Coordinates of C-alpha atoms in Angstrom, one line a residue:
Chain A
M1 CA 0.0 0.0 0.0
S2 CA 1.7 3.6 -1.1
R3 CA 1.6 6.4 1.3
L4 CA -0.5 7.9 -1.8
T5 CA -3.2 5.7 -1.0
K6 CA -3.0 6.3 2.6
Y7 CA -3.2 10.4 2.2
A8 CA -5.9 9.9 -0.3
A9 CA -8.2 7.9 2.5
L10 CA -7.2 10.7 5.1
A11 CA -7.7 13.7 2.6
R12 CA -11.1 11.7 2.1
R13 CA -12.3 11.5 5.3
E14 CA -10.9 14.9 6.1
V15 CA -13.5 15.9 3.5
Q16 CA -16.3 13.5 4.8
E17 CA -15.5 14.7 8.3
T18 CA -15.7 18.5 7.6
W19 CA -18.5 18.0 4.8
T20 CA -21.3 20.3 6.8
G21 CA -18.7 23.1 7.8
S22 CA -16.5 23.0 4.3
V23 CA -19.5 22.2 2.1
I24 CA -22.8 22.7 3.5
T25 CA -22.3 26.2 5.4
P26 CA -20.5 27.4 2.6
A27 CA -23.1 26.7 0.1
L28 CA -26.4 28.1 2.2
I29 CA -24.2 31.2 3.0
M30 CA -23.8 31.5 -1.0
A31 CA -27.1 30.5 -1.7
V32 CA -28.6 33.1 0.7
V33 CA -26.1 36.1 -0.9
V34 CA -27.2 34.9 -4.8
L35 CA -31.2 35.2 -3.9
V36 CA -30.8 38.3 -1.9
T37 CA -28.4 39.7 -4.9
V38 CA -31.5 38.3 -7.4
L39 CA -34.4 39.5 -5.8
A40 CA -32.4 42.8 -5.3
L41 CA -32.0 43.2 -9.0
S42 CA -35.4 41.8 -9.4
A43 CA -36.9 45.0 -7.5
V44 CA -35.2 47.6 -9.7
P45 CA -38.4 48.0 -11.9
Q46 CA -40.5 48.7 -8.3
G47 CA -38.1 51.1 -6.6
G48 CA -36.4 52.9 -9.2
I49 CA -32.9 53.6 -8.4
S50 CA -30.4 56.3 -9.8
I51 CA -26.7 56.5 -10.3
G52 CA -25.0 59.6 -10.2
D53 CA -26.0 62.9 -9.6
E54 CA -27.4 63.1 -13.4
G55 CA -29.5 60.9 -15.4
P56 CA -33.1 59.7 -15.2
D57 CA -34.2 57.4 -12.6
I58 CA -33.4 53.7 -13.7
N59 CA -36.7 51.4 -13.2
S60 CA -35.5 48.0 -14.9
F61 CA -32.8 45.8 -14.8
A62 CA -32.5 46.1 -18.3
E63 CA -32.1 50.1 -18.0
L64 CA -29.6 49.3 -14.9
L65 CA -26.9 47.2 -17.1
D66 CA -27.2 49.8 -20.1
R67 CA -26.5 52.5 -17.7
V68 CA -23.7 50.9 -15.6
G69 CA -22.2 49.5 -19.0
Q70 CA -22.2 53.3 -20.0
E71 CA -20.6 54.6 -16.8
A72 CA -17.8 52.0 -16.7
E73 CA -17.2 52.2 -20.5
G74 CA -13.8 50.1 -21.3
D75 CA -13.6 48.6 -17.9
E76 CA -16.9 46.8 -18.1
D77 CA -14.7 43.8 -17.3
K78 CA -13.4 45.4 -14.0
L79 CA -16.7 46.6 -13.1
M80 CA -18.1 43.1 -13.2
S81 CA -15.1 41.8 -11.4
T82 CA -15.2 44.4 -8.6
F83 CA -19.1 43.4 -8.4
L84 CA -18.3 39.8 -8.4
L85 CA -16.2 40.3 -5.2
G86 CA -18.3 42.5 -3.4
V87 CA -20.6 39.6 -3.4
S88 CA -18.5 36.7 -2.2
L89 CA -17.0 39.0 0.5
P90 CA -20.0 37.7 3.0
L91 CA -19.0 34.2 1.9
A92 CA -14.8 35.1 2.1
L93 CA -15.3 36.7 5.9
A94 CA -17.1 33.6 7.0
T95 CA -14.0 31.7 5.8
Y96 CA -12.3 32.8 9.0
F97 CA -15.0 31.4 11.1
I98 CA -15.4 27.9 8.9
V99 CA -11.4 27.7 9.9
F100 CA -11.5 28.7 13.5
F101 CA -14.4 26.4 14.4
T102 CA -13.2 23.6 12.2
L103 CA -10.1 23.2 13.9
L104 CA -11.2 24.0 17.2
G105 CA -13.4 20.6 16.7
S106 CA -10.4 18.7 14.9
L107 CA -8.9 16.8 17.7
Y108 CA -11.3 17.6 20.7
E109 CA -14.4 16.1 19.3
D110 CA -12.5 12.6 18.7
R111 CA -11.6 12.9 22.4
R112 CA -14.9 13.8 23.3
D113 CA -16.5 11.0 21.7
R114 CA -13.5 8.6 22.0
S115 CA -13.4 7.8 18.7
F116 CA -9.2 9.0 18.8
L117 CA -9.2 5.0 20.1
F118 CA -10.3 3.9 16.6
W119 CA -8.2 6.1 14.7
K120 CA -5.2 5.5 17.0
S121 CA -5.7 1.3 16.4
M122 CA -4.6 2.4 12.2
P123 CA -1.5 2.1 11.2
V124 CA -1.3 6.1 10.8
S125 CA 1.1 8.0 13.0
D126 CA 0.3 10.7 14.9
T127 CA 2.2 13.3 13.1
E128 CA 0.1 12.1 9.9
E129 CA -3.2 12.0 11.7
V130 CA -2.5 15.6 13.1
L131 CA -1.2 17.2 10.1
A132 CA -4.2 15.5 8.1
R133 CA -6.7 17.2 11.0
F134 CA -4.9 20.9 10.3
L135 CA -4.8 20.8 6.1
G136 CA -8.6 19.7 6.5
G137 CA -9.5 22.4 9.0
A138 CA -7.2 25.5 7.8
L139 CA -6.6 24.6 4.1
L140 CA -9.5 22.4 3.0
P141 CA -12.3 25.3 3.7
F142 CA -10.6 27.5 1.7
V143 CA -10.4 25.7 -1.3
T144 CA -13.5 24.5 -0.9
V145 CA -15.1 27.8 -0.2
N146 CA -13.4 28.7 -3.2
L147 CA -15.5 26.4 -5.4
V148 CA -18.7 26.9 -3.9
T149 CA -18.4 31.1 -4.3
L150 CA -17.6 30.3 -8.2
A151 CA -20.5 28.2 -8.4
G152 CA -22.8 30.2 -7.1
L153 CA -21.4 33.2 -8.9
L154 CA -22.0 31.3 -11.9
V155 CA -25.7 30.5 -10.7
L156 CA -26.1 34.7 -9.8
L157 CA -25.0 35.5 -13.3
V158 CA -27.1 32.7 -15.0
C159 CA -30.1 33.8 -12.8
A160 CA -28.9 37.7 -14.3
T161 CA -28.7 36.6 -18.0
V162 CA -32.2 35.3 -17.9
V163 CA -33.9 38.6 -16.4
G164 CA -31.4 40.7 -18.7
L165 CA -32.6 38.7 -21.6
A166 CA -36.6 38.6 -20.7
Q167 CA -36.3 42.5 -20.4
G168 CA -34.4 42.6 -23.5
A169 CA -31.0 43.7 -22.2
N170 CA -27.6 43.3 -23.9
V171 CA -26.6 40.2 -21.4
G172 CA -22.8 40.7 -22.7
L173 CA -21.4 42.9 -20.0
L174 CA -22.5 40.3 -17.6
W175 CA -20.1 37.5 -18.4
Q176 CA -17.0 39.9 -18.5
I177 CA -15.5 38.3 -16.2
G178 CA -11.9 37.6 -17.1
P179 CA -10.3 39.6 -14.5
Y180 CA -12.2 38.4 -11.5
L181 CA -11.3 34.4 -12.6
Q182 CA -7.8 35.4 -13.2
L183 CA -7.5 36.6 -9.4
W184 CA -9.9 33.3 -8.2
L185 CA -7.2 31.4 -10.0
L186 CA -4.3 32.9 -8.3
S187 CA -6.0 32.6 -4.8
F188 CA -5.3 28.9 -4.9
P189 CA -1.6 29.4 -4.1
L190 CA -2.1 32.6 -2.2
F191 CA -4.0 30.3 0.2
V192 CA -0.8 27.9 0.8
L193 CA 0.9 31.8 1.6
M194 CA -2.3 32.8 3.7
M195 CA -1.7 29.3 5.5
L196 CA 1.9 29.7 6.7
W197 CA 1.4 33.4 7.1
M198 CA -1.9 32.4 9.9
L199 CA 0.0 29.4 11.2
P200 CA 0.4 31.0 14.8
L201 CA -3.3 31.5 14.8
T202 CA -4.2 28.5 13.1
G203 CA -1.7 26.1 14.9
W204 CA -3.0 27.7 18.7
V205 CA -6.2 26.7 17.7
L206 CA -5.4 23.5 16.7
F207 CA -3.2 23.4 20.0
A208 CA -6.3 24.3 22.0
S209 CA -8.5 21.5 20.4
S210 CA -5.6 19.1 21.5
V211 CA -5.6 20.0 25.2
A212 CA -8.8 21.6 26.3
P213 CA -10.1 19.1 28.8
R214 CA -13.7 21.1 27.8
A215 CA -14.9 24.5 26.5
P216 CA -12.3 24.4 23.7
F217 CA -13.6 27.8 22.4
A218 CA -12.7 29.6 25.9
F219 CA -9.4 27.5 25.9
A220 CA -8.7 28.9 22.5
V221 CA -9.6 32.4 23.0
L222 CA -9.5 33.4 26.6
P223 CA -5.4 33.2 26.2
P224 CA -4.8 36.0 24.0
V225 CA -7.6 38.0 24.8
L226 CA -6.4 38.2 28.6
A227 CA -2.8 38.8 27.0
M228 CA -4.2 41.9 25.2
A229 CA -6.1 43.2 28.3
I230 CA -3.1 42.5 30.4
E231 CA -0.7 44.7 27.8
G232 CA -3.4 47.0 27.6
V233 CA -3.7 47.9 31.3
V234 CA 0.2 47.5 32.1
F235 CA 1.9 49.2 29.0
N236 CA -1.1 50.9 27.6
S237 CA -0.2 49.6 24.3
G238 CA -2.0 47.2 21.5
R239 CA 0.9 45.1 20.1
V240 CA -0.5 41.8 20.9
A241 CA -3.8 42.9 19.1
E242 CA -1.9 44.2 16.2
W243 CA 0.4 41.0 15.8
L244 CA -2.7 38.5 16.1
G245 CA -5.1 41.1 13.7
R246 CA -1.7 40.9 10.8
R247 CA -2.4 37.6 10.9
I248 CA -6.0 37.7 9.7
V249 CA -5.3 41.0 7.1
P250 CA -1.6 41.2 6.8
M251 CA -2.5 45.1 5.4
A252 CA 0.4 47.8 6.9
G253 CA -2.6 50.1 7.1
D254 CA -0.9 52.8 4.5
D255 CA -1.5 51.6 1.2
G256 CA -5.1 51.7 0.6
I257 CA -7.6 52.5 -1.9
D258 CA -7.3 56.6 -2.5
D259 CA -7.8 58.8 -5.4
V260 CA -9.2 56.4 -7.4
D261 CA -10.8 57.4 -10.5
G262 CA -13.2 54.6 -12.0
F263 CA -13.8 51.6 -11.8
G264 CA -10.8 50.4 -13.5
E265 CA -8.6 52.0 -11.4
F266 CA -10.4 51.1 -8.3
Y267 CA -10.4 47.5 -9.3
D268 CA -6.4 47.9 -10.1
S269 CA -5.8 49.2 -7.0
L270 CA -8.2 46.9 -5.1
S271 CA -6.6 43.8 -6.8
A272 CA -2.8 45.3 -6.1
M273 CA -3.5 45.4 -2.5
M274 CA -4.9 42.3 -1.8
L275 CA -2.4 40.1 -4.4
G276 CA 0.8 42.6 -3.2
D277 CA -0.2 42.1 0.5
W278 CA 0.1 38.7 0.6
L279 CA 2.8 38.1 -2.2
D280 CA 5.1 40.6 -0.6
L281 CA 5.0 38.0 2.7
P282 CA 7.7 35.7 1.7
T283 CA 9.7 38.9 1.6
M284 CA 9.2 39.6 5.0
P285 CA 11.4 38.1 8.3
E286 CA 8.3 38.2 10.1
F287 CA 6.6 35.5 7.7
Y288 CA 9.1 33.4 8.8
V289 CA 8.9 33.8 12.3
S290 CA 4.9 33.0 12.0
I291 CA 5.6 29.7 10.1
L292 CA 8.1 28.5 12.8
V293 CA 5.6 29.9 15.7
G294 CA 2.7 28.2 14.2
A295 CA 4.8 24.9 13.7
A296 CA 5.8 24.7 17.4
F297 CA 2.1 24.7 18.1
I298 CA 1.5 22.1 16.0
A299 CA 4.1 20.2 17.3
L300 CA 3.0 20.3 20.7
A301 CA -0.3 19.1 19.3
I302 CA 1.4 15.9 17.9
W303 CA 3.0 15.5 21.2
R304 CA -0.3 15.9 22.8
R305 CA -2.0 13.6 20.8
R306 CA 0.7 11.0 21.1
Y307 CA -0.1 10.2 24.6
T308 CA -4.0 10.9 24.4
S309 CA -5.3 7.6 26.1
Chain B
M295 CA 34.7 -11.9 16.6
T296 CA 33.2 -13.7 19.4
R297 CA 32.2 -17.1 19.3
Q298 CA 28.6 -15.9 19.8
A299 CA 28.8 -13.6 17.2
T300 CA 30.1 -16.4 14.6
A301 CA 27.3 -18.8 15.8
S302 CA 24.5 -15.8 15.4
S303 CA 26.1 -15.8 11.8
E304 CA 25.4 -18.8 10.6
P305 CA 22.5 -19.8 8.1
V306 CA 19.2 -20.9 10.0
A307 CA 17.1 -23.0 8.5
P308 CA 13.6 -21.7 7.5
A309 CA 12.0 -24.6 9.6
E310 CA 13.9 -23.8 12.8
A311 CA 13.4 -20.1 12.7
A312 CA 9.8 -21.0 12.1
A313 CA 9.6 -22.4 15.2
A314 CA 11.8 -20.2 17.0
D315 CA 9.4 -17.6 15.6
A316 CA 6.1 -19.8 17.2
T317 CA 7.7 -19.9 20.7
R318 CA 9.5 -16.3 20.9
P319 CA 6.8 -14.0 23.2
I320 CA 5.2 -11.3 21.1
V321 CA 4.6 -9.2 24.5
R322 CA 7.8 -8.8 26.8
A323 CA 7.6 -6.4 29.5
R324 CA 10.5 -6.3 32.4
G325 CA 9.8 -3.7 35.5
L326 CA 6.9 -2.6 33.0
A327 CA 5.8 0.5 35.6
K328 CA 3.2 3.7 35.1
Q329 CA 2.6 6.0 37.7
Y330 CA -0.2 8.9 37.6
G331 CA 1.0 11.4 40.1
D332 CA 0.7 9.6 43.5
F333 CA -1.1 6.6 42.1
T334 CA 0.8 3.4 40.9
A335 CA -1.0 2.0 38.1
L336 CA 1.5 -0.7 37.5
D337 CA 4.2 -1.3 39.9
H338 CA 7.0 -3.1 37.7
V339 CA 5.4 -6.0 36.7
D340 CA 7.3 -8.7 34.5
F341 CA 5.6 -11.1 32.0
D342 CA 5.4 -12.6 28.6
V343 CA 2.6 -13.4 25.9
A344 CA 3.5 -16.2 24.0
P345 CA 2.2 -16.5 20.4
G346 CA -1.2 -18.8 19.8
R347 CA -2.9 -17.7 23.3
I348 CA -5.9 -15.9 24.6
L349 CA -5.0 -14.1 27.5
G350 CA -7.8 -12.6 29.8
V351 CA -6.1 -10.0 32.1
I352 CA -8.6 -9.6 35.1
G353 CA -8.7 -7.3 37.9
A354 CA -11.1 -5.0 39.8
N355 CA -11.7 -1.4 38.5
G356 CA -8.5 0.3 38.9
A357 CA -6.2 -2.5 39.2
G358 CA -4.4 -1.5 36.1
K359 CA -5.7 -3.7 33.6
T360 CA -6.5 -0.8 31.0
T361 CA -3.4 0.9 31.7
L362 CA -1.1 -2.2 31.0
L363 CA -3.3 -2.7 27.7
N364 CA -2.8 0.9 26.5
A365 CA 1.2 0.5 27.1
I366 CA 1.0 -2.7 24.6
L367 CA -1.0 -0.5 22.3
G368 CA 1.7 2.6 22.9
L369 CA -1.0 4.9 23.7
I370 CA 1.0 6.0 26.6
P371 CA 4.7 6.5 28.2
H372 CA 6.0 3.9 30.6
E373 CA 8.7 3.3 32.6
G374 CA 10.8 -0.4 32.3
E375 CA 11.0 -2.5 29.4
L376 CA 8.2 -3.2 27.1
T377 CA 8.6 -4.8 23.6
V378 CA 5.5 -6.1 21.0
F379 CA 6.9 -8.0 18.0
G380 CA 10.0 -6.8 19.0
R381 CA 9.0 -3.0 18.6
D382 CA 8.5 -0.6 21.4
P383 CA 4.9 0.7 21.4
A384 CA 5.2 3.8 22.7
R385 CA 7.6 5.0 20.0
E386 CA 6.4 2.9 17.0
R387 CA 2.9 2.7 17.5
A388 CA 1.7 3.5 13.9
A389 CA 4.5 0.2 12.5
L390 CA 3.1 -1.7 15.2
M391 CA -0.9 -1.3 14.4
R392 CA 0.1 -3.2 11.4
D393 CA 0.0 -6.3 13.0
V394 CA -2.0 -5.1 16.0
C395 CA -6.0 -4.8 16.4
F396 CA -7.8 -3.7 19.5
I397 CA -11.3 -2.6 20.5
A398 CA -11.5 -0.5 23.3
D399 CA -14.0 -0.7 26.3
V400 CA -16.3 2.0 24.7
A401 CA -17.4 2.4 21.0
T402 CA -14.9 4.1 19.4
L403 CA -16.1 4.0 15.8
P404 CA -16.8 7.3 14.4
K405 CA -20.2 8.3 14.8
W406 CA -20.5 10.6 11.8
M407 CA -19.3 8.3 9.7
T408 CA -21.5 4.9 7.7
A409 CA -20.1 1.6 8.0
A410 CA -19.0 2.2 4.1
Q411 CA -16.9 5.3 5.1
V412 CA -15.5 3.6 7.5
F413 CA -14.5 0.5 5.6
D414 CA -13.2 3.0 2.7
Y415 CA -11.2 4.4 5.2
V416 CA -9.8 1.5 6.5
E417 CA -9.2 0.0 3.4
G418 CA -6.9 2.8 2.4
V419 CA -5.0 3.1 5.9
H420 CA -4.3 -0.4 6.4
P421 CA -2.1 -2.8 4.3
G422 CA -3.8 -5.7 5.9
F423 CA -7.7 -5.1 5.8
D424 CA -10.0 -7.6 3.1
R425 CA -13.0 -5.7 2.5
T426 CA -14.9 -8.9 0.9
V427 CA -14.1 -10.5 4.6
A428 CA -15.7 -7.5 6.4
L429 CA -18.8 -7.5 3.9
D430 CA -19.2 -10.8 4.5
F431 CA -18.9 -10.9 7.9
L432 CA -21.6 -7.9 7.9
S433 CA -23.9 -9.5 5.5
R434 CA -24.8 -12.0 8.3
T435 CA -25.6 -9.2 10.6
S436 CA -28.4 -6.6 10.5
V437 CA -25.9 -3.6 10.1
P438 CA -26.9 -1.5 7.0
L439 CA -23.9 -0.1 5.1
S440 CA -25.2 3.4 4.8
K441 CA -26.7 4.1 7.9
K442 CA -24.3 6.7 10.4
I443 CA -23.2 4.7 13.2
K444 CA -24.7 7.5 15.7
K445 CA -27.8 5.3 14.1
L446 CA -27.1 2.3 15.2
S447 CA -27.4 0.4 18.5
K448 CA -24.6 -0.6 20.7
G449 CA -24.7 -4.1 19.4
M450 CA -24.4 -3.4 15.6
T451 CA -21.7 -1.1 16.5
T452 CA -19.7 -3.9 18.0
Q453 CA -20.9 -6.2 15.3
L454 CA -19.4 -3.7 12.8
H455 CA -15.9 -3.0 14.6
L456 CA -15.9 -7.2 14.7
S457 CA -16.3 -7.2 11.1
I458 CA -12.9 -4.8 10.7
V459 CA -10.9 -6.4 13.0
M460 CA -12.0 -10.1 11.7
A461 CA -10.5 -8.5 8.2
I462 CA -7.8 -7.3 9.0
D463 CA -5.1 -9.5 9.0
A464 CA -3.4 -8.9 12.7
R465 CA -1.3 -11.2 14.8
L466 CA -2.4 -9.5 18.1
L467 CA -5.8 -9.0 18.8
V468 CA -6.2 -6.6 22.1
L469 CA -9.8 -6.1 23.5
D470 CA -10.5 -4.1 26.3
E471 CA -14.3 -4.7 27.7
P472 CA -15.0 -5.4 24.7
T473 CA -18.6 -6.5 25.0
L474 CA -19.3 -4.0 27.7
G475 CA -23.0 -2.7 27.7
L476 CA -23.8 -5.4 25.5
D477 CA -26.9 -7.8 26.4
I478 CA -25.9 -11.5 26.9
L479 CA -27.2 -12.8 23.1
F480 CA -24.7 -10.3 21.6
R481 CA -22.0 -11.2 24.0
K482 CA -21.9 -14.9 23.1
Q483 CA -22.0 -13.9 19.5
F484 CA -19.2 -11.5 19.7
Y485 CA -16.8 -14.5 21.4
R486 CA -18.1 -17.1 19.1
S487 CA -17.0 -15.2 16.1
L488 CA -13.7 -14.5 18.0
L489 CA -13.0 -18.1 18.3
E490 CA -14.6 -19.5 15.3
E491 CA -13.7 -17.1 12.6
Y492 CA -10.6 -15.4 14.0
F493 CA -8.4 -17.5 16.4
D494 CA -6.0 -19.7 15.2
D495 CA -2.8 -20.6 15.9
S496 CA -0.6 -17.7 14.8
R497 CA -3.2 -15.4 16.2
T498 CA -2.9 -14.0 20.1
I499 CA -5.6 -12.4 22.2
I500 CA -5.4 -10.2 25.1
V501 CA -8.8 -9.6 26.9
T502 CA -9.9 -7.8 29.5
T503 CA -13.3 -8.6 31.3
H504 CA -15.5 -8.4 34.0
Q505 CA -18.0 -11.2 32.5
V506 CA -15.0 -13.6 33.8
E507 CA -17.5 -16.5 33.4
E508 CA -18.6 -15.6 29.7
I509 CA -14.6 -16.1 28.3
E510 CA -13.7 -19.0 31.1
H511 CA -13.8 -21.4 28.5
I512 CA -11.9 -19.5 25.7
L513 CA -9.0 -18.9 27.6
T514 CA -5.3 -20.7 27.5
D515 CA -3.8 -18.3 30.3
V516 CA -5.0 -15.8 32.8
M517 CA -2.9 -13.0 34.6
F518 CA -4.7 -11.4 37.3
I519 CA -4.2 -7.7 38.3
R520 CA -4.3 -6.4 42.0
D521 CA -2.9 -2.5 42.8
G522 CA -1.1 -2.6 39.7
R523 CA 0.9 -6.1 40.4
I524 CA 0.3 -9.6 39.0
V525 CA -1.2 -11.7 41.6
L526 CA -1.3 -14.6 39.4
E527 CA -0.1 -15.5 36.2
A528 CA -0.6 -19.1 34.9
E529 CA -2.3 -21.3 32.1
T530 CA -5.9 -22.2 32.5
E531 CA -5.3 -25.8 32.7
A532 CA -3.1 -25.9 35.3
L533 CA -5.8 -23.7 37.6
E534 CA -7.7 -26.7 37.9
T535 CA -5.2 -28.6 39.4
R536 CA -3.7 -26.0 41.5
F537 CA -6.9 -24.3 43.0
A538 CA -9.4 -26.6 45.0
Q539 CA -11.8 -25.5 47.4
V540 CA -13.5 -27.6 50.3
S541 CA -16.3 -27.2 52.3
V542 CA -16.6 -28.3 55.5
D543 CA -18.7 -28.3 59.0
A544 CA -17.2 -25.5 61.6
C545 CA -15.7 -28.4 63.5
H546 CA -13.2 -29.3 60.9
A547 CA -12.2 -25.5 60.4
D548 CA -9.0 -25.5 62.6
A549 CA -7.8 -28.8 61.1
L550 CA -8.2 -27.3 57.3
R551 CA -6.4 -23.8 58.6
D552 CA -3.5 -26.1 59.6
L553 CA -3.2 -26.7 55.8
G554 CA -2.8 -23.0 54.8
P555 CA -6.2 -22.2 52.9
L556 CA -5.8 -19.2 50.9
Y557 CA -9.0 -17.9 51.6
E558 CA -12.2 -18.6 53.9
S559 CA -15.8 -18.2 54.4
G560 CA -18.3 -19.4 56.3
S561 CA -22.1 -19.6 55.8
L562 CA -24.8 -21.8 57.3
G563 CA -22.5 -23.2 60.0
R564 CA -20.2 -24.3 57.1
K565 CA -17.1 -22.8 56.3
T566 CA -15.4 -23.1 52.7
F567 CA -11.7 -23.2 52.0
V568 CA -9.6 -22.6 49.2
F569 CA -6.2 -24.3 48.5
D570 CA -3.4 -23.4 46.1
G571 CA -1.6 -26.2 45.6
A572 CA -2.5 -28.2 48.7
D573 CA -2.1 -31.7 48.6
R574 CA -5.5 -33.2 47.3
A575 CA -5.3 -36.5 49.1
A576 CA -5.4 -34.3 52.7
L577 CA -7.9 -32.4 51.9
Q578 CA -10.0 -35.6 50.4
R579 CA -9.7 -36.5 54.4
F580 CA -12.3 -34.0 55.0
A581 CA -14.7 -33.5 52.2
P582 CA -14.0 -34.2 48.4
P583 CA -12.0 -31.4 46.8
Q584 CA -14.2 -29.0 44.8
R585 CA -13.1 -27.4 41.0
M586 CA -13.5 -23.9 40.8
S587 CA -14.6 -21.9 38.5
L588 CA -12.2 -18.8 37.3
A589 CA -14.5 -16.5 38.9
D590 CA -14.5 -18.3 42.3
I591 CA -10.2 -18.4 41.9
F592 CA -10.5 -14.8 41.0
V593 CA -12.3 -13.9 44.4
A594 CA -10.4 -15.9 46.9
T595 CA -6.8 -14.4 45.3
M596 CA -8.0 -11.4 45.5
Q597 CA -9.3 -11.6 49.0
D598 CA -6.0 -13.3 50.1
A599 CA -3.7 -10.6 48.4
P600 CA -2.7 -8.2 50.7
K601 CA -2.1 -4.6 49.2
G602 CA 0.9 -4.8 48.1
D603 CA 1.9 -7.8 47.8
S604 CA 3.2 -9.8 44.9
Q605 CA 3.4 -13.1 42.9

């Protein structure tokens, strides 16, 4: 039996075990987002909206498409990509919660129901087991959420196309999504960078999952919260909070989106900010410190797992 | 080069090697100890388990049975020397699990999985698993393949676990109270399946249970544990000749006490004495010595052994 077969079995188990968190929950969130967006677009004829200070009110989805197309002339693809990024934002934010709770339960739940004894009765080392749990919690949700997001957006575009065609609109604008697809494809390697950058947080949650006798949420959250509170009271500073916050959003804070003119520039700034922040990470020493800190927590989780009985 | 080294480098005939393997202990413990704070779970015990045996590890709650099994399975660190198939279980658990199966005292199969998913997983990670054997065993039960384990009864879950164990070509099976919480029918069926479909001369079973009388007939060896120490280690066949029980009127009590009984109890004006290794002819002068069940021997041994006393 090859190692590949073993790792495939571990991966399949992770997908099965985290199915609700990694697939069902994102699918439900995306379904709600798509539904609300479709309803909002359908509501245009009833409410009537206006864009900018000039021009007539818009009373149909077809008029909306025409007007938006005029406003974004030459940058239609970036306009659509910005729109799709906006629609996918709720699910992107939810991913952090999905990762947190999946990791939190990964080593705790099987200790609680004693099924860890079954896993330990198999010829799988504790290192392999814990790493499988880690990747199942820290990487898998990003991948599944990305797939669910694309599927949801395609459903949304199909719905919008049907509505637009029914109203005689030019629906070609809706499918100018090249920049978004580029960003979507790039996000997969970015996930690896994100995972490494966030390793101190995800490693800590995994460690909490491996040691918490009960209430793993409190075990994972209270120590950093206490550290932040003590630092605030004693030193009147917030470096711990800043450091932790940067693990989630690595932006320096001084390269935001300012003084942009039109959708094209807005999208360019937005994508440069998103990609730039993540792609710059390997050039920073802090990146490698993060990996070391996170790896230490994972090593502790493996050690704890080894002697759980 | 020493003579010993020269000797060991000589080719060994396959038949001799096989014979040596057949007699070499698969579990070897010397000074095995485990401490939990102030509590001594295992107190420097020595024992061997030979291949092709069914060893019953018997003791009261907290005697150290599960700690012993956990050490064998590599689930806990320990002091002293312990090898299973020549490996250190604490360091080489994963490799060891190719040759060792175990069923714990609680239903450990992951409740979110279906039986089919469990088979998929085991098939993927265990080189010794034969899915057709597992499916064949399961087809003779009412366990559905597509139902989640949390929806199965405890009996069905145990049958499913047993089907996995049956289908794994392991040389050592460790059972820690495997039938706890099951009704008598399931318990009987469990041990019958083990004996008829699993056990052979190349396989070894180590089992702990409180239902001693139910497994007495299948055991080849027993080990009684008390306070982390082994108080009795013997082949079950030898127990019959070694232990004897005599019931006499109270007037003969003093004479029997002079023969050094292991245990004494009284009821309705009669006294019952248990002897370990006594002269049967001497006992016969008072009353016919009676054969003792394993449970009776266990009770007598446990009552007799003062705390901290060893074998």
